[in-house]
Amino acid sequence: MTLYPLKFNPVFSYRIWGGNKLKTVLNKDYNKDYNQDSIGESWEISDVENNETLVSEGELKGKSLKELIKEFKGELVGNSVYKTFGNNFPLLIKFIDAKTPLSIQVHPSNELAKERHNSFGKNEMWYVMEAEKDAELIIGFNQETDKVSYQELLNKSTVTEILNIEKVNQGDTFYIPTGRVHAIGAGVLLAEIQQTSDITYRIYDYDRVDKATGKKRELHTDLALNAIDFNLYENYKTNYTNTINTTNKLVHSLYFKTNFIHVNEKLSRDITNIDSFVIYICIDGGMEINYNNQIIYLTKGETILVPANIAFLNFSSEDGKLLEVFI
C-alpha cells in the first residue's frame, strides 16, 4: 500500500470556555455528535490515548496514527523520528476557540511529566488566527517574583496582578515552553502545536462554576508550584518575517519546528532533507497542493500530514496561509 498525504477526522471537546467559531469560522461539522455550542477544541492530529484521530479518506481511512506508524515506520514519520519516538506520534495539533478566558495554567517539563505521569512534557506554541477587539493572552510574569510572593497572591485570588498580559491580533505568535504560566483570553481563535501530552496544571480559574457539572473545576496548586518558571523575560512574542511565496522561520525548538508560508502565486517546496513527516495547517484562505501529479485542496481550518517519503510539493493559491510543522 502506498502512502499519501493524510487528512484526519478531528476530535472535538466541550470546554466551559468554548464557543462556536470552530463551526462558524472553521466550518467544523460536529452537530451530529455534539449538541452544545461550547466546543472549545478541535484536535486535528492526535495520538493521545482515548482521543486518537482517524484517517478520513483514501485506502487508509479509519486508521489511527499508531496503526500507521506500526505499519509504515520511518516511511511515514521519518527514520530519525521513528528511532526517537518508536510507535508514538510526537505532536498534537489543535484549534482552540475561547469565547471566555481559559484558566491560568502551566505545563510540566519532560522530566516532571515523566516522573509524575509517565508522559511527555508539554512545550507548545500559539498562532492567533482571529482576535476580537481588545482580545488578550496571558504569557509569563510582568515583574520579578518568587514562590512565596506568588503563593500569597494566589491565596488572595489576586495572582493576575503579576502576570504579563499581551493584547493580540491576527498573526501574533507565542512559544510557550514548559514552566511558563499562560492563558488564552476571551475572543481568541488560534492554532496550537504541542508535544503529545494532555498534562495541564490549573492554577486559577476565576472561581467560576462549570454548568455541565455544577462544580468549580479542580485546581492543581501544589503540582504547579514546582513546575513554574518564575523568571522574568524581556519579550514573550515571536518575531518573524512574512516574505510571500517562500518559507519563513516561525518557531524552531527542540520539540518541533514551525514555518509560516504565505502564497499568492506559486511555491515549490523540496522537503527531501527533512527526515520527518510534515504537517500543513491552513490558517487562512485556501491552498492547492500538488504532489506526484495529484492535487489536494486545503481550506481554512483543514490540516494534512505529509509522509516523510514524499519529497516534493507544489503550492498554489490566490492568497493562502499555512503553518508548516515538522520534527
mmCIF file of C-alpha atoms in Angstrom:
data_model
loop_
_atom_site.group_PDB
_atom_site.id
_atom_site.type_symbol
_atom_site.label_atom_id
_atom_site.label_comp_id
_atom_site.label_asym_id
_atom_site.label_seq_id
_atom_site.Cartn_x
_atom_site.Cartn_y
_atom_site.Cartn_z
ATOM 1 C CA MET A 1 0.000 0.000 0.000
ATOM 2 C CA THR A 2 1.344 3.426 -0.949
ATOM 3 C CA LEU A 3 1.348 6.322 1.496
ATOM 4 C CA TYR A 4 -0.263 9.618 0.550
ATOM 5 C CA PRO A 5 -0.955 12.947 2.313
ATOM 6 C CA LEU A 6 -3.391 12.190 5.114
ATOM 7 C CA LYS A 7 -6.364 14.108 6.429
ATOM 8 C CA PHE A 8 -7.922 13.056 9.739
ATOM 9 C CA ASN A 9 -11.339 13.303 11.360
ATOM 10 C CA PRO A 10 -10.945 15.794 14.219
ATOM 11 C CA VAL A 11 -11.864 15.005 17.818
ATOM 12 C CA PHE A 12 -13.983 17.774 19.360
ATOM 13 C CA SER A 13 -14.052 18.686 23.042
ATOM 14 C CA TYR A 14 -16.592 20.546 25.171
ATOM 15 C CA ARG A 15 -14.955 23.240 27.285
ATOM 16 C CA ILE A 16 -16.507 25.559 29.865
ATOM 17 C CA TRP A 17 -14.928 28.475 27.959
ATOM 18 C CA GLY A 18 -15.660 27.257 24.414
ATOM 19 C CA GLY A 19 -17.773 28.953 21.745
ATOM 20 C CA ASN A 20 -18.959 28.164 18.221
ATOM 21 C CA LYS A 21 -16.213 29.596 15.987
ATOM 22 C CA LEU A 22 -14.882 26.136 15.185
ATOM 23 C CA LYS A 23 -18.202 25.720 13.388
ATOM 24 C CA THR A 24 -18.903 29.246 12.130
ATOM 25 C CA VAL A 25 -15.354 30.269 11.159
ATOM 26 C CA LEU A 26 -13.525 26.989 10.503
ATOM 27 C CA ASN A 27 -16.548 25.071 9.162
ATOM 28 C CA LYS A 28 -16.176 22.150 11.529
ATOM 29 C CA ASP A 29 -19.165 19.823 11.401
ATOM 30 C CA TYR A 30 -19.832 18.490 14.875
ATOM 31 C CA ASN A 31 -23.627 18.882 15.091
ATOM 32 C CA LYS A 32 -24.335 15.195 14.693
ATOM 33 C CA ASP A 33 -22.170 14.283 17.700
ATOM 34 C CA TYR A 34 -22.308 17.365 19.913
ATOM 35 C CA ASN A 35 -25.425 19.256 20.971
ATOM 36 C CA GLN A 36 -23.829 22.280 22.641
ATOM 37 C CA ASP A 37 -22.103 25.375 21.291
ATOM 38 C CA SER A 38 -19.351 25.312 23.924
ATOM 39 C CA ILE A 39 -16.916 23.326 21.762
ATOM 40 C CA GLY A 40 -13.542 24.752 22.691
ATOM 41 C CA GLU A 41 -11.092 22.435 20.955
ATOM 42 C CA SER A 42 -10.720 20.590 17.677
ATOM 43 C CA TRP A 43 -7.909 18.031 17.918
ATOM 44 C CA GLU A 44 -6.773 17.807 14.312
ATOM 45 C CA ILE A 45 -3.968 15.263 14.569
ATOM 46 C CA SER A 46 -3.770 13.348 17.826
ATOM 47 C CA ASP A 47 -2.186 10.211 19.230
ATOM 48 C CA VAL A 48 -3.381 10.928 22.784
ATOM 49 C CA GLU A 49 -4.948 7.831 24.331
ATOM 50 C CA ASN A 50 -8.766 7.821 24.019
ATOM 51 C CA ASN A 51 -8.571 10.872 21.751
ATOM 52 C CA GLU A 52 -6.911 9.388 18.673
ATOM 53 C CA THR A 53 -7.779 10.910 15.311
ATOM 54 C CA LEU A 54 -8.507 8.542 12.409
ATOM 55 C CA VAL A 55 -7.696 8.948 8.702
ATOM 56 C CA SER A 56 -10.730 10.411 6.942
ATOM 57 C CA GLU A 57 -10.257 9.313 3.335
ATOM 58 C CA GLY A 58 -8.443 7.018 0.899
ATOM 59 C CA GLU A 59 -7.209 3.445 1.293
ATOM 60 C CA LEU A 60 -6.045 4.092 4.843
ATOM 61 C CA LYS A 61 -9.392 5.500 6.017
ATOM 62 C CA GLY A 62 -10.147 4.608 9.633
ATOM 63 C CA LYS A 63 -6.518 4.014 10.638
ATOM 64 C CA SER A 64 -5.055 5.661 13.743
ATOM 65 C CA LEU A 65 -1.589 7.198 13.896
ATOM 66 C CA LYS A 66 -0.284 4.341 15.999
ATOM 67 C CA GLU A 67 -1.559 1.793 13.486
ATOM 68 C CA LEU A 68 0.012 3.751 10.625
ATOM 69 C CA ILE A 69 3.369 4.061 12.364
ATOM 70 C CA LYS A 70 3.463 0.343 13.171
ATOM 71 C CA GLU A 71 2.823 -0.420 9.509
ATOM 72 C CA PHE A 72 4.972 2.193 7.766
ATOM 73 C CA LYS A 73 7.533 3.218 10.406
ATOM 74 C CA GLY A 74 10.119 5.666 9.011
ATOM 75 C CA GLU A 75 8.344 5.925 5.678
ATOM 76 C CA LEU A 76 5.592 7.794 7.467
ATOM 77 C CA VAL A 77 7.316 9.717 10.261
ATOM 78 C CA GLY A 78 10.970 9.768 9.148
ATOM 79 C CA ASN A 79 13.732 7.394 10.219
ATOM 80 C CA SER A 80 15.182 9.692 12.867
ATOM 81 C CA VAL A 81 11.731 10.407 14.307
ATOM 82 C CA TYR A 82 10.921 6.694 14.412
ATOM 83 C CA LYS A 83 14.226 5.950 16.107
ATOM 84 C CA THR A 84 13.457 8.523 18.809
ATOM 85 C CA PHE A 85 9.723 8.004 19.373
ATOM 86 C CA GLY A 86 9.004 4.488 18.128
ATOM 87 C CA ASN A 87 5.289 3.914 17.586
ATOM 88 C CA ASN A 88 4.308 7.098 19.436
ATOM 89 C CA PHE A 89 3.460 10.174 17.384
ATOM 90 C CA PRO A 90 5.273 13.141 18.959
ATOM 91 C CA LEU A 91 2.955 16.077 18.202
ATOM 92 C CA LEU A 92 -0.613 17.157 18.870
ATOM 93 C CA ILE A 93 -2.270 19.732 16.584
ATOM 94 C CA LYS A 94 -5.317 21.700 17.771
ATOM 95 C CA PHE A 95 -7.590 24.610 17.011
ATOM 96 C CA ILE A 96 -8.833 26.434 20.112
ATOM 97 C CA ASP A 97 -11.827 28.790 20.357
ATOM 98 C CA ALA A 98 -12.011 30.794 23.587
ATOM 99 C CA LYS A 99 -15.373 32.526 23.997
ATOM 100 C CA THR A 100 -14.433 33.279 27.600
ATOM 101 C CA PRO A 101 -10.967 33.121 29.235
ATOM 102 C CA LEU A 102 -9.232 29.813 29.832
ATOM 103 C CA SER A 103 -7.899 29.017 33.268
ATOM 104 C CA ILE A 104 -4.437 30.263 34.145
ATOM 105 C CA GLN A 105 -2.220 27.223 33.840
ATOM 106 C CA VAL A 106 1.235 25.754 33.429
ATOM 107 C CA HIS A 107 2.644 22.577 31.904
ATOM 108 C CA PRO A 108 5.352 20.358 33.410
ATOM 109 C CA SER A 109 8.750 19.709 31.844
ATOM 110 C CA ASN A 110 9.634 16.387 30.223
ATOM 111 C CA GLU A 111 11.390 15.343 33.429
ATOM 112 C CA LEU A 112 8.495 16.204 35.747
ATOM 113 C CA ALA A 113 5.886 14.768 33.382
ATOM 114 C CA LYS A 114 7.823 11.531 33.073
ATOM 115 C CA GLU A 115 8.277 11.235 36.835
ATOM 116 C CA ARG A 116 4.691 12.141 37.777
ATOM 117 C CA HIS A 117 2.586 10.962 34.841
ATOM 118 C CA ASN A 118 4.797 8.778 32.609
ATOM 119 C CA SER A 119 4.125 11.319 29.872
ATOM 120 C CA PHE A 120 5.917 13.799 27.659
ATOM 121 C CA GLY A 121 6.082 17.372 28.860
ATOM 122 C CA LYS A 122 4.068 19.978 27.008
ATOM 123 C CA ASN A 123 6.084 22.581 25.145
ATOM 124 C CA GLU A 124 3.714 24.359 22.792
ATOM 125 C CA MET A 125 3.105 27.369 20.551
ATOM 126 C CA TRP A 126 0.127 29.508 19.603
ATOM 127 C CA TYR A 127 -0.647 31.201 16.300
ATOM 128 C CA VAL A 128 -3.547 33.659 16.578
ATOM 129 C CA MET A 129 -5.962 33.127 13.671
ATOM 130 C CA GLU A 130 -8.586 35.632 14.798
ATOM 131 C CA ALA A 131 -8.811 38.076 17.699
ATOM 132 C CA GLU A 132 -11.763 40.203 18.686
ATOM 133 C CA LYS A 133 -11.220 43.840 19.674
ATOM 134 C CA ASP A 134 -9.016 44.133 22.794
ATOM 135 C CA ALA A 135 -8.526 40.350 22.974
ATOM 136 C CA GLU A 136 -5.550 39.300 25.063
ATOM 137 C CA LEU A 137 -3.390 36.433 26.224
ATOM 138 C CA ILE A 138 -1.513 35.862 29.471
ATOM 139 C CA ILE A 139 2.113 34.837 28.990
ATOM 140 C CA GLY A 140 4.630 34.718 31.845
ATOM 141 C CA PHE A 141 5.168 37.332 34.552
ATOM 142 C CA ASN A 142 5.325 41.125 34.362
ATOM 143 C CA GLN A 143 7.757 41.515 37.269
ATOM 144 C CA GLU A 144 10.318 39.615 39.286
ATOM 145 C CA THR A 145 8.617 37.209 41.671
ATOM 146 C CA ASP A 146 9.248 34.070 43.693
ATOM 147 C CA LYS A 147 7.340 31.149 45.158
ATOM 148 C CA VAL A 148 6.429 32.963 48.375
ATOM 149 C CA SER A 149 5.075 36.109 46.681
ATOM 150 C CA TYR A 150 3.252 34.018 44.087
ATOM 151 C CA GLN A 151 1.549 31.878 46.758
ATOM 152 C CA GLU A 152 0.467 34.916 48.757
ATOM 153 C CA LEU A 153 -1.229 36.461 45.724
ATOM 154 C CA LEU A 154 -2.757 33.131 44.716
ATOM 155 C CA ASN A 155 -4.289 32.729 48.176
ATOM 156 C CA LYS A 156 -5.868 36.198 47.825
ATOM 157 C CA SER A 157 -7.116 35.476 44.258
ATOM 158 C CA THR A 158 -5.006 38.397 43.003
ATOM 159 C CA VAL A 159 -2.316 36.440 41.158
ATOM 160 C CA THR A 160 -3.286 38.197 37.914
ATOM 161 C CA GLU A 161 -1.523 41.320 39.234
ATOM 162 C CA ILE A 162 1.888 39.830 38.435
ATOM 163 C CA LEU A 163 1.004 38.163 35.127
ATOM 164 C CA ASN A 164 2.063 39.566 31.758
ATOM 165 C CA ILE A 165 -0.916 40.479 29.571
ATOM 166 C CA GLU A 166 -0.487 40.799 25.792
ATOM 167 C CA LYS A 167 -3.045 42.450 23.521
ATOM 168 C CA VAL A 168 -3.156 40.272 20.409
ATOM 169 C CA ASN A 169 -4.003 40.481 16.734
ATOM 170 C CA GLN A 170 -4.251 38.015 13.882
ATOM 171 C CA GLY A 171 -0.839 36.539 13.105
ATOM 172 C CA ASP A 172 0.664 37.017 16.564
ATOM 173 C CA THR A 173 2.701 34.002 17.639
ATOM 174 C CA PHE A 174 3.912 32.868 21.057
ATOM 175 C CA TYR A 175 6.166 29.980 22.050
ATOM 176 C CA ILE A 176 5.275 28.581 25.462
ATOM 177 C CA PRO A 177 7.993 26.408 26.954
ATOM 178 C CA THR A 178 7.136 24.186 29.883
ATOM 179 C CA GLY A 179 7.050 26.108 33.129
ATOM 180 C CA ARG A 180 5.694 29.324 31.611
ATOM 181 C CA VAL A 181 2.394 30.423 33.156
ATOM 182 C CA HIS A 182 -0.170 31.218 30.440
ATOM 183 C CA ALA A 183 -3.830 31.542 29.478
ATOM 184 C CA ILE A 184 -5.890 32.297 26.378
ATOM 185 C CA GLY A 185 -8.230 35.247 26.793
ATOM 186 C CA ALA A 186 -11.787 35.717 25.539
ATOM 187 C CA GLY A 187 -12.337 36.274 21.830
ATOM 188 C CA VAL A 188 -9.257 34.432 20.576
ATOM 189 C CA LEU A 189 -9.253 31.698 17.930
ATOM 190 C CA LEU A 190 -5.862 30.057 17.493
ATOM 191 C CA ALA A 191 -3.872 27.109 16.211
ATOM 192 C CA GLU A 192 -1.842 25.225 18.790
ATOM 193 C CA ILE A 193 1.146 22.978 18.112
ATOM 194 C CA GLN A 194 2.422 20.978 21.066
ATOM 195 C CA GLN A 195 4.113 17.842 22.231
ATOM 196 C CA THR A 196 1.814 14.855 22.549
ATOM 197 C CA SER A 197 0.661 15.366 26.119
ATOM 198 C CA ASP A 198 -2.559 16.193 27.919
ATOM 199 C CA ILE A 199 -0.936 17.224 31.222
ATOM 200 C CA THR A 200 -2.086 20.636 32.424
ATOM 201 C CA TYR A 201 -1.823 22.130 35.907
ATOM 202 C CA ARG A 202 -4.656 24.576 36.509
ATOM 203 C CA ILE A 203 -3.527 27.448 38.758
ATOM 204 C CA TYR A 204 -6.508 29.796 38.851
ATOM 205 C CA ASP A 205 -9.957 29.576 37.268
ATOM 206 C CA TYR A 206 -11.668 32.831 38.311
ATOM 207 C CA ASP A 207 -13.785 30.883 40.850
ATOM 208 C CA ARG A 208 -16.270 30.007 38.109
ATOM 209 C CA VAL A 209 -18.630 27.037 38.085
ATOM 210 C CA ASP A 210 -18.878 24.605 35.178
ATOM 211 C CA LYS A 211 -22.542 24.420 34.144
ATOM 212 C CA ALA A 212 -22.022 20.862 32.912
ATOM 213 C CA THR A 213 -21.077 19.632 36.392
ATOM 214 C CA GLY A 214 -22.395 22.356 38.682
ATOM 215 C CA LYS A 215 -18.988 22.481 40.372
ATOM 216 C CA LYS A 216 -15.811 24.502 40.275
ATOM 217 C CA ARG A 217 -13.027 22.858 38.299
ATOM 218 C CA GLU A 218 -10.131 21.209 40.092
ATOM 219 C CA LEU A 219 -7.006 23.279 40.725
ATOM 220 C CA HIS A 220 -3.507 21.804 40.831
ATOM 221 C CA THR A 221 -1.838 24.308 43.144
ATOM 222 C CA ASP A 222 0.777 22.040 44.704
ATOM 223 C CA LEU A 223 1.696 20.250 41.477
ATOM 224 C CA ALA A 224 2.096 23.564 39.685
ATOM 225 C CA LEU A 225 4.376 25.155 42.277
ATOM 226 C CA ASN A 226 7.466 23.142 41.372
ATOM 227 C CA ALA A 227 6.688 23.301 37.649
ATOM 228 C CA ILE A 228 6.596 27.112 37.289
ATOM 229 C CA ASP A 229 9.431 29.147 35.830
ATOM 230 C CA PHE A 230 9.375 32.323 37.962
ATOM 231 C CA ASN A 231 11.919 34.185 35.826
ATOM 232 C CA LEU A 232 11.022 37.469 34.125
ATOM 233 C CA TYR A 233 11.691 37.654 30.375
ATOM 234 C CA GLU A 234 12.145 40.727 28.217
ATOM 235 C CA ASN A 235 9.895 39.574 25.379
ATOM 236 C CA TYR A 236 7.353 36.789 25.017
ATOM 237 C CA LYS A 237 6.114 37.266 21.450
ATOM 238 C CA THR A 238 7.804 35.596 18.477
ATOM 239 C CA ASN A 239 9.004 37.979 15.795
ATOM 240 C CA TYR A 240 9.052 36.649 12.229
ATOM 241 C CA THR A 241 9.125 37.806 8.634
ATOM 242 C CA ASN A 242 6.298 37.430 6.123
ATOM 243 C CA THR A 243 8.011 37.126 2.762
ATOM 244 C CA ILE A 244 5.390 35.941 0.286
ATOM 245 C CA ASN A 245 5.879 32.751 -1.757
ATOM 246 C CA THR A 246 8.678 31.368 0.403
ATOM 247 C CA THR A 247 9.046 29.730 3.818
ATOM 248 C CA ASN A 248 9.510 31.966 6.852
ATOM 249 C CA LYS A 249 11.022 30.649 10.095
ATOM 250 C CA LEU A 250 8.468 30.914 12.878
ATOM 251 C CA VAL A 251 9.262 28.758 15.935
ATOM 252 C CA HIS A 252 12.194 26.322 15.856
ATOM 253 C CA SER A 253 12.525 24.483 19.171
ATOM 254 C CA LEU A 254 13.983 21.194 20.369
ATOM 255 C CA TYR A 255 10.500 19.667 20.176
ATOM 256 C CA PHE A 256 9.153 20.878 16.826
ATOM 257 C CA LYS A 257 9.883 23.335 14.047
ATOM 258 C CA THR A 258 7.234 25.597 12.535
ATOM 259 C CA ASN A 259 7.436 27.790 9.449
ATOM 260 C CA PHE A 260 4.968 30.358 8.139
ATOM 261 C CA ILE A 261 4.039 30.207 4.454
ATOM 262 C CA HIS A 262 2.020 32.866 2.606
ATOM 263 C CA VAL A 263 1.318 32.067 -1.045
ATOM 264 C CA ASN A 264 -0.366 34.377 -3.556
ATOM 265 C CA GLU A 265 1.019 32.688 -6.669
ATOM 266 C CA LYS A 266 3.100 29.502 -6.573
ATOM 267 C CA LEU A 267 5.701 27.914 -4.325
ATOM 268 C CA SER A 268 7.744 24.748 -4.878
ATOM 269 C CA ARG A 269 8.870 23.031 -1.690
ATOM 270 C CA ASP A 270 11.690 20.461 -1.600
ATOM 271 C CA ILE A 271 11.377 18.548 1.678
ATOM 272 C CA THR A 272 13.906 15.845 0.766
ATOM 273 C CA ASN A 273 16.273 16.763 3.586
ATOM 274 C CA ILE A 274 13.589 16.861 6.283
ATOM 275 C CA ASP A 275 13.784 13.401 7.839
ATOM 276 C CA SER A 276 10.330 13.826 9.307
ATOM 277 C CA PHE A 277 6.660 13.894 8.479
ATOM 278 C CA VAL A 278 5.477 17.413 7.607
ATOM 279 C CA ILE A 279 2.132 18.831 8.754
ATOM 280 C CA TYR A 280 0.400 21.699 6.954
ATOM 281 C CA ILE A 281 -2.262 23.698 8.793
ATOM 282 C CA CYS A 282 -4.324 26.065 6.655
ATOM 283 C CA ILE A 283 -4.769 29.170 8.809
ATOM 284 C CA ASP A 284 -6.290 31.468 6.196
ATOM 285 C CA GLY A 285 -7.622 31.366 2.633
ATOM 286 C CA GLY A 286 -7.142 28.120 0.721
ATOM 287 C CA MET A 287 -4.322 26.165 -0.883
ATOM 288 C CA GLU A 288 -3.862 23.741 -3.757
ATOM 289 C CA ILE A 289 -1.125 21.172 -3.102
ATOM 290 C CA ASN A 290 0.308 19.176 -5.989
ATOM 291 C CA TYR A 291 2.372 16.050 -5.245
ATOM 292 C CA ASN A 292 3.286 13.326 -7.725
ATOM 293 C CA ASN A 293 0.865 14.955 -10.225
ATOM 294 C CA GLN A 294 -2.008 14.604 -7.782
ATOM 295 C CA ILE A 295 -3.853 17.560 -6.282
ATOM 296 C CA ILE A 296 -5.155 18.096 -2.765
ATOM 297 C CA TYR A 297 -7.120 21.152 -1.624
ATOM 298 C CA LEU A 298 -6.841 22.663 1.837
ATOM 299 C CA THR A 299 -9.276 25.272 3.115
ATOM 300 C CA LYS A 300 -9.057 27.411 6.246
ATOM 301 C CA GLY A 301 -9.263 25.128 9.258
ATOM 302 C CA GLU A 302 -8.016 21.981 7.499
ATOM 303 C CA THR A 303 -4.853 20.078 8.426
ATOM 304 C CA ILE A 304 -2.888 17.479 6.487
ATOM 305 C CA LEU A 305 0.011 15.169 7.313
ATOM 306 C CA VAL A 306 2.537 14.605 4.512
ATOM 307 C CA PRO A 307 4.502 11.341 4.964
ATOM 308 C CA ALA A 308 8.286 11.521 5.177
ATOM 309 C CA ASN A 309 8.721 9.570 1.938
ATOM 310 C CA ILE A 310 7.188 12.371 -0.158
ATOM 311 C CA ALA A 311 9.969 14.685 -1.327
ATOM 312 C CA PHE A 312 8.450 17.482 -3.419
ATOM 313 C CA LEU A 313 5.332 19.621 -3.125
ATOM 314 C CA ASN A 314 3.978 22.455 -5.240
ATOM 315 C CA PHE A 315 1.655 25.015 -3.667
ATOM 316 C CA SER A 316 -0.583 27.472 -5.474
ATOM 317 C CA SER A 317 -3.086 29.980 -4.123
ATOM 318 C CA GLU A 318 -4.504 33.433 -4.720
ATOM 319 C CA ASP A 319 -3.988 34.267 -1.042
ATOM 320 C CA GLY A 320 -3.446 31.316 1.279
ATOM 321 C CA LYS A 321 -1.531 30.940 4.528
ATOM 322 C CA LEU A 322 -0.105 27.784 6.066
ATOM 323 C CA LEU A 323 1.795 26.674 9.108
ATOM 324 C CA GLU A 324 4.390 24.040 8.210
ATOM 325 C CA VAL A 325 5.318 21.768 11.123
ATOM 326 C CA PHE A 326 7.925 19.014 11.448
ATOM 327 C CA ILE A 327 10.389 17.491 13.905
#
